mmCIF file of C-alpha atoms in Angstrom:
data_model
loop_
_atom_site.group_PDB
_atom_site.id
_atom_site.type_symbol
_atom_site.label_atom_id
_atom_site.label_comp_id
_atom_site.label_asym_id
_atom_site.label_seq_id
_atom_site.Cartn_x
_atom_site.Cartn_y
_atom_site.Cartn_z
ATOM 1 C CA UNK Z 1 115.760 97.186 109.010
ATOM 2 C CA UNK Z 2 114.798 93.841 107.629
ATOM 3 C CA UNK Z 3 111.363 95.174 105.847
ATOM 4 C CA UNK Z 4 108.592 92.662 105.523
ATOM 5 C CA UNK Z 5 110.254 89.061 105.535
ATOM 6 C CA UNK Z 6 108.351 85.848 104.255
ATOM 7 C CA UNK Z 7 109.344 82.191 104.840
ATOM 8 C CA UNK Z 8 109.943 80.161 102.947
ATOM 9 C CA UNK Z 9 110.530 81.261 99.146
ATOM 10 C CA UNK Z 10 109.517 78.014 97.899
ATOM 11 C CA UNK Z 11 107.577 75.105 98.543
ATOM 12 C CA UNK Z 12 105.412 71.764 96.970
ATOM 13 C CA UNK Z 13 102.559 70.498 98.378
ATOM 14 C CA UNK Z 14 100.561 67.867 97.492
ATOM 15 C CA UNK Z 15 96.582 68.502 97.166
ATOM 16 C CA UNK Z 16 94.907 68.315 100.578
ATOM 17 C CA UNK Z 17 98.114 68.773 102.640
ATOM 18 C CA UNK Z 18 97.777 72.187 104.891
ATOM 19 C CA UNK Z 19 100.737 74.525 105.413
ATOM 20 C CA UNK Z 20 101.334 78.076 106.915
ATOM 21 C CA UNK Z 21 102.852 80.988 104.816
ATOM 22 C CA UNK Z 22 104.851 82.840 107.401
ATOM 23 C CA UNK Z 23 105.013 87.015 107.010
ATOM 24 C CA UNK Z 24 106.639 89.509 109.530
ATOM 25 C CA UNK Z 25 107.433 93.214 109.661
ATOM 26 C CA UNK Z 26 109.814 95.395 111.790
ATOM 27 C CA UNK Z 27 108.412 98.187 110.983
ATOM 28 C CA UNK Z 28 105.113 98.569 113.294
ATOM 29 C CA UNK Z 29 102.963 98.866 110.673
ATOM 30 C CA UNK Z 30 99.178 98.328 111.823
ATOM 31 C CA UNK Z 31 98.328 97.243 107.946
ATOM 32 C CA UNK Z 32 99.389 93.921 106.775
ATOM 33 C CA UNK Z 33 98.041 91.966 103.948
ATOM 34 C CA UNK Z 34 98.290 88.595 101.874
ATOM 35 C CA UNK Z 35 98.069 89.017 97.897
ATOM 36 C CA UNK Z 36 98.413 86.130 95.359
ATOM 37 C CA UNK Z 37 100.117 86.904 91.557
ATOM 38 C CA UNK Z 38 98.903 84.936 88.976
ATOM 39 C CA UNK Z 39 99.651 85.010 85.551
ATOM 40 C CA UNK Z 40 98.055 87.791 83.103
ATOM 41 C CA UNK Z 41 95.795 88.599 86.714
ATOM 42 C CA UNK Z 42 98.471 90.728 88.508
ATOM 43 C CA UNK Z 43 98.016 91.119 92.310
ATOM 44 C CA UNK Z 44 94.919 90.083 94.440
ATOM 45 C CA UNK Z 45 94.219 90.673 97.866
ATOM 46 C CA UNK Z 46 93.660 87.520 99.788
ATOM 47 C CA UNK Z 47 93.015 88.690 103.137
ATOM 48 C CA UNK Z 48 94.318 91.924 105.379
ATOM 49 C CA UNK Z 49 94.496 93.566 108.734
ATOM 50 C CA UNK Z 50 94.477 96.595 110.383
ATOM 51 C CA UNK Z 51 95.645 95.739 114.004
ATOM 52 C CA UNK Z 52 96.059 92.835 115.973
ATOM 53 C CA UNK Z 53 92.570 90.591 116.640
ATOM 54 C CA UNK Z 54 91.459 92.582 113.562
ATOM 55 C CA UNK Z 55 91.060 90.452 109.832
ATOM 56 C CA UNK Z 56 89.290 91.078 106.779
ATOM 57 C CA UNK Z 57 88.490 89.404 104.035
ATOM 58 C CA UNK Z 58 90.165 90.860 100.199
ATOM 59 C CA UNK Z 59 88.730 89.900 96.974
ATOM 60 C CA UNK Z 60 89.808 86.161 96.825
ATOM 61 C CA UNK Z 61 89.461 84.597 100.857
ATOM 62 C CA UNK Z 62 88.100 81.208 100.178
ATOM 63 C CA UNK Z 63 90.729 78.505 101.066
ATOM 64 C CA UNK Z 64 92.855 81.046 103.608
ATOM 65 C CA UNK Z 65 92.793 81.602 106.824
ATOM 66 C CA UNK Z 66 94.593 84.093 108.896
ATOM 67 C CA UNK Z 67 94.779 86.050 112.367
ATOM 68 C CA UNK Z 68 96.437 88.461 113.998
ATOM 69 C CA UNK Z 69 97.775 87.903 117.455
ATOM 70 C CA UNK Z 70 100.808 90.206 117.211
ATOM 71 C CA UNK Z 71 101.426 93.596 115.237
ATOM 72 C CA UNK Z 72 104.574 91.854 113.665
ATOM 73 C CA UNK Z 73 103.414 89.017 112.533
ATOM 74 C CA UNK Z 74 100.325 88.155 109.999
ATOM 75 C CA UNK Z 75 100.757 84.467 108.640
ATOM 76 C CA UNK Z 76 98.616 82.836 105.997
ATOM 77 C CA UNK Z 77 96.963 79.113 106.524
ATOM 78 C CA UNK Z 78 96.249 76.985 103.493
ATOM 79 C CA UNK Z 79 93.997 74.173 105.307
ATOM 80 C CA UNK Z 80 93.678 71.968 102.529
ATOM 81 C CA UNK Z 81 95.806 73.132 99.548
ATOM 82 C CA UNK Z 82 94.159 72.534 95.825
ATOM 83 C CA UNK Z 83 96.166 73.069 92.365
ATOM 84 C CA UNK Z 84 94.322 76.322 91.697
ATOM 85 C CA UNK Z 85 96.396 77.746 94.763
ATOM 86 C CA UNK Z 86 99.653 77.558 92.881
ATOM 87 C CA UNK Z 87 100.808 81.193 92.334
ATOM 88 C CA UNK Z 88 103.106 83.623 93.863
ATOM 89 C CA UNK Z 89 102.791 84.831 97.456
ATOM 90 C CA UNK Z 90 103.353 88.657 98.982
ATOM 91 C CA UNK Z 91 102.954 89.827 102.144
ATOM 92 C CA UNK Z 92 102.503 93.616 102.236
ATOM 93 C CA UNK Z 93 102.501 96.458 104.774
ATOM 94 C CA UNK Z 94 102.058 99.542 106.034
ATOM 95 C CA UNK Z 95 101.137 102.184 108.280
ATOM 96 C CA UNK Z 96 97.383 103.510 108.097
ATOM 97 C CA UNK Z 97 98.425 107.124 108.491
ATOM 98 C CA UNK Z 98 96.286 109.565 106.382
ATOM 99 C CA UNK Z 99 97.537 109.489 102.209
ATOM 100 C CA UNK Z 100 100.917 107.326 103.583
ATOM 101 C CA UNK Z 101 99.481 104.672 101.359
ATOM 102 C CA UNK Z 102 103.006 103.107 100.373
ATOM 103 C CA UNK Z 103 102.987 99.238 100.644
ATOM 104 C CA UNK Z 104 105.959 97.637 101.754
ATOM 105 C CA UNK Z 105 106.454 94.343 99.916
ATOM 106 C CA UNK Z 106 107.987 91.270 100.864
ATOM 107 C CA UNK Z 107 110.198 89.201 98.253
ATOM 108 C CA UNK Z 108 107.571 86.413 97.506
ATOM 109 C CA UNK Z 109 106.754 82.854 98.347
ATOM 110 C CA UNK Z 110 106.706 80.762 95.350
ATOM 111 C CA UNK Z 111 104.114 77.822 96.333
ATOM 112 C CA UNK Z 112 103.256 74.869 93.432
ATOM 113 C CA UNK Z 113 100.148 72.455 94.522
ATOM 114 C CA UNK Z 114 100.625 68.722 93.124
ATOM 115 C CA UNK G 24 83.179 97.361 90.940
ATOM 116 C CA UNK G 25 86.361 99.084 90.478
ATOM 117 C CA UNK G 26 88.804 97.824 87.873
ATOM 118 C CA UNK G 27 92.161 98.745 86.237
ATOM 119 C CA UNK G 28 93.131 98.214 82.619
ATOM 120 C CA UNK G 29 96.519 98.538 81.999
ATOM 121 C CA UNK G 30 97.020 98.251 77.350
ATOM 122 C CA UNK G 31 99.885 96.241 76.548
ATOM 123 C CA UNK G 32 101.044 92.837 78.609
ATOM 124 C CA UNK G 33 104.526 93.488 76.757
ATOM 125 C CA UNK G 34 106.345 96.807 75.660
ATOM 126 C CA UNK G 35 109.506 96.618 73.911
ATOM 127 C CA UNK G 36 111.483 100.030 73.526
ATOM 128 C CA UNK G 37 115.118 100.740 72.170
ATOM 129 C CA UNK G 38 117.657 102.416 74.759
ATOM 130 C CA UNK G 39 116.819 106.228 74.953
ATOM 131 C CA UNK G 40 113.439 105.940 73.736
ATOM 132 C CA UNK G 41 110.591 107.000 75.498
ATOM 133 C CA UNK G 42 108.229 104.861 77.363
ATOM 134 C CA UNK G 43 104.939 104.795 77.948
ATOM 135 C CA UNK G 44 102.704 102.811 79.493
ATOM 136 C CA UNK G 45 99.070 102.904 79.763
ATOM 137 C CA UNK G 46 96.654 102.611 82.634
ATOM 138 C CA UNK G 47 93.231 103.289 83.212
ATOM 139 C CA UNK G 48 90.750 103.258 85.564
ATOM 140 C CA UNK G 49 86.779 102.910 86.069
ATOM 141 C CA UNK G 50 85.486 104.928 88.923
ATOM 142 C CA UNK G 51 83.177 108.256 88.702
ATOM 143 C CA UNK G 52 84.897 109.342 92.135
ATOM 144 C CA UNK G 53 88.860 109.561 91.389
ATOM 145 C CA UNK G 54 90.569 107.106 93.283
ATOM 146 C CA UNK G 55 93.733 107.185 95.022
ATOM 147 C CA UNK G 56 96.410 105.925 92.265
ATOM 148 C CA UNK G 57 99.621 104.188 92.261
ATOM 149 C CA UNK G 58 102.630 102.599 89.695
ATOM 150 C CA UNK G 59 104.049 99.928 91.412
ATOM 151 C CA UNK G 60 107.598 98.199 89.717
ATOM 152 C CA UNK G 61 108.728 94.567 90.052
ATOM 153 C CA UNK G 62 112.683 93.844 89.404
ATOM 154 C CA UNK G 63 112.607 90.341 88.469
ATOM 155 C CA UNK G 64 112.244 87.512 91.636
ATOM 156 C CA UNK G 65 111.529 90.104 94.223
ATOM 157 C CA UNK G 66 108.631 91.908 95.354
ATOM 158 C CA UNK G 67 106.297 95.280 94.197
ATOM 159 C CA UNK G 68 108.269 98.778 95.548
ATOM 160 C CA UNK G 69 106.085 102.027 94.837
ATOM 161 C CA UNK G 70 107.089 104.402 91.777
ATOM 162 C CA UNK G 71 104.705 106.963 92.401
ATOM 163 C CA UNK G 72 101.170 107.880 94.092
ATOM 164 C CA UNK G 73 98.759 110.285 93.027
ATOM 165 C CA UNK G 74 96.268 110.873 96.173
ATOM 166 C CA UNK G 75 95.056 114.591 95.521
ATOM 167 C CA UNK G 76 96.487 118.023 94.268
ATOM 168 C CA UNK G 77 99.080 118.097 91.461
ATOM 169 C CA UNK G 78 98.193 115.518 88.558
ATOM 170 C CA UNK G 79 101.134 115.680 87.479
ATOM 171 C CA UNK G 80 103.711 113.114 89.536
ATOM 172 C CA UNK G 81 106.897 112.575 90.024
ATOM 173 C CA UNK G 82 108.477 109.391 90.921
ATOM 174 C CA UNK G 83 111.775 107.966 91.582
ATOM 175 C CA UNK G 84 114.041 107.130 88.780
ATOM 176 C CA UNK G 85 112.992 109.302 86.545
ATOM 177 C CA UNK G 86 109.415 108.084 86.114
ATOM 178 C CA UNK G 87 106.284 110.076 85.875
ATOM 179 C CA UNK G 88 102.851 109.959 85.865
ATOM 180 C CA UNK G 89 99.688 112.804 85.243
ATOM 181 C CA UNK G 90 96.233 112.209 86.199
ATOM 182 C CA UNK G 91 93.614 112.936 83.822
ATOM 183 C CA UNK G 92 89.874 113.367 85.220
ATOM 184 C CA UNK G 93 88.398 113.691 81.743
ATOM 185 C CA UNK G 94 89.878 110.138 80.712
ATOM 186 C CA UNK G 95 90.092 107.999 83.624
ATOM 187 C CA UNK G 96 93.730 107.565 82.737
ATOM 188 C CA UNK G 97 97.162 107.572 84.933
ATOM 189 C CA UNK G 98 99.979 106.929 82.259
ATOM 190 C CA UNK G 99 103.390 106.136 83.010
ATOM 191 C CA UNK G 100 106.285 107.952 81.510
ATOM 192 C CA UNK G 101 109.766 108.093 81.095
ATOM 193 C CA UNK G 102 111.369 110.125 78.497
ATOM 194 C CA UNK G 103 114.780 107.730 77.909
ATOM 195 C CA UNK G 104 114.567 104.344 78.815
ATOM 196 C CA UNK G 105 117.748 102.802 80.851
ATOM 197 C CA UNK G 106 118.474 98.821 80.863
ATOM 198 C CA UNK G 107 117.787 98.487 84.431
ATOM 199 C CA UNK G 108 114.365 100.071 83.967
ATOM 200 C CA UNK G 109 113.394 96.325 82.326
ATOM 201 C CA UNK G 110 110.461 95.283 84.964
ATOM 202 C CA UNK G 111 106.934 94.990 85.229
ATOM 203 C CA UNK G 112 105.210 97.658 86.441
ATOM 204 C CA UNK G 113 101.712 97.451 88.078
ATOM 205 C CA UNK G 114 98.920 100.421 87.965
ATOM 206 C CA UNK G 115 96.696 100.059 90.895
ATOM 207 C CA UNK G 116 93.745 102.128 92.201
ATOM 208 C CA UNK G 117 92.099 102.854 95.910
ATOM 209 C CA UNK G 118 88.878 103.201 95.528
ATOM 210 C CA UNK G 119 87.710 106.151 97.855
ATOM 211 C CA UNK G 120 84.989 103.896 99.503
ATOM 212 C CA UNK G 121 87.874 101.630 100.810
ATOM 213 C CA UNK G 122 90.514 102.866 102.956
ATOM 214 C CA UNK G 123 92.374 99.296 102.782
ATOM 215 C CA UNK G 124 92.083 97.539 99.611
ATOM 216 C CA UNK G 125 94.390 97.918 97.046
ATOM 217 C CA UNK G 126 93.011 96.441 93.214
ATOM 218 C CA UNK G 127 96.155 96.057 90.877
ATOM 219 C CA UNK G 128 96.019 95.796 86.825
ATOM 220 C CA UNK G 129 97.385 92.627 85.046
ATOM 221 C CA UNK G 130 100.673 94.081 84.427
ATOM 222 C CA UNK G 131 102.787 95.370 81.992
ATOM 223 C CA UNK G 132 106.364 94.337 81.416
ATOM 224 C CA UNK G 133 108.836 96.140 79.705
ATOM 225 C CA UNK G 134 111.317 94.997 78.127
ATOM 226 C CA UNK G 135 114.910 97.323 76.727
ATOM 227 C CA UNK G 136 116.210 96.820 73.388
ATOM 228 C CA UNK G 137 120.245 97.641 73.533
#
């Protein structure tokens, strides 16, 4: 099993240039969710899903945009990119069985805004 | 709102010491807790949960955590630290009014003195 894979591991924008973060799981998980790692601020939820057609925002939405057309897939749109969206990148998942609250993590998309 | 504090950015323990590591947690309803580790340039994997019965928990590699009610607190433990258990390791609470969102505390890393 591959897990939750996210592409790519780097990349540099410049300010106002858009850009999707991609995220997929094989493991037919009906949760998936976007968190950003900053500095001193550990993990916060960007945006997450419980199915496919079904979003919702997380704690810090403004500036993302995502959907859900597939159970594997759950990617995350930066429309116009701004410095204060460098950070660190997971994409989580997992199934939304009763207490099987264990979050699979991918390995991280390193993005730097110019 | 729900938060989690988690004392200490940086721990530093000799080889066969013990470690601790301190988290706690605002909420007059117990949440659903978690210790999350993160092995340098990858992503989170799950040490242990506590979700209900025994507040006392075991996790994998040796780690453990109890629950404590009366002071909001879910402490890490591991009675002999090992090189490879250098990582920083994430306390994180789900708040009992939220099936889906996870909030994580800033952090702690811990570091393994030969």
């Amino acid at each position: 099993n591959a897990g939750v894979t996210q592409t790519p591991k780097f990349q540099v924008l410049k300010t106002g240039q858009s850009m999707t973060l991609q995220c997929a799981q094989d493991m037919n998980h009906e949760y998936m969710s976007w968190y950003r790692q900053d500095p001193g601020m550990g993990l916060r939820l960007i945006h997450y899903s419980v199915g496919a057609g079904i979003t919702d925002q997380g704690e810090v939405p403004n500036g993302y945009n995502v959907s859900r057309s597939t159970t594997e897939d759950f990617p995350l749109r930066l429309l116009s990119a701004a410095p204060s969206q460098t950070s660190v990148y997971f994409c989580a998942s997992r199934t939304t069985g009763h207490k099987n609250e264990k979050l699979f993590f991918g390995s991280g998309t390193q993005l730097s805004v110019l | 709102a729900q938060s989690v504090t988690q004392l200490g950015s940086h721990v530093s323990v000799s080889e066969g010491a013990l470690v601790l590591l301190r988290c706690n947690y605002s909420s007059s309803v117990p949440p659903y807790l978690f210790w999350y580790v993160q092995y340098p340039n990858q992503g989170l994997q799950l040490l242990l949960k506590y979700t209900t019965g025994a507040t006392l928990v075991k996790g994998i590699n040796g780690f453990e955590a109890e629950f404590k009610k009366s002071e909001t607190s879910f402490h890490l433990t591991k009675p002999s630290a090992h090189m490879s258990d250098a990582a920083e390791y994430f306390c994180a609470v789900r708040p009992m009014d939220s099936s889906y969102k996870l909030i994580f505390g800033s952090g702690t890393r811990l570091l393994v003195r030969p």
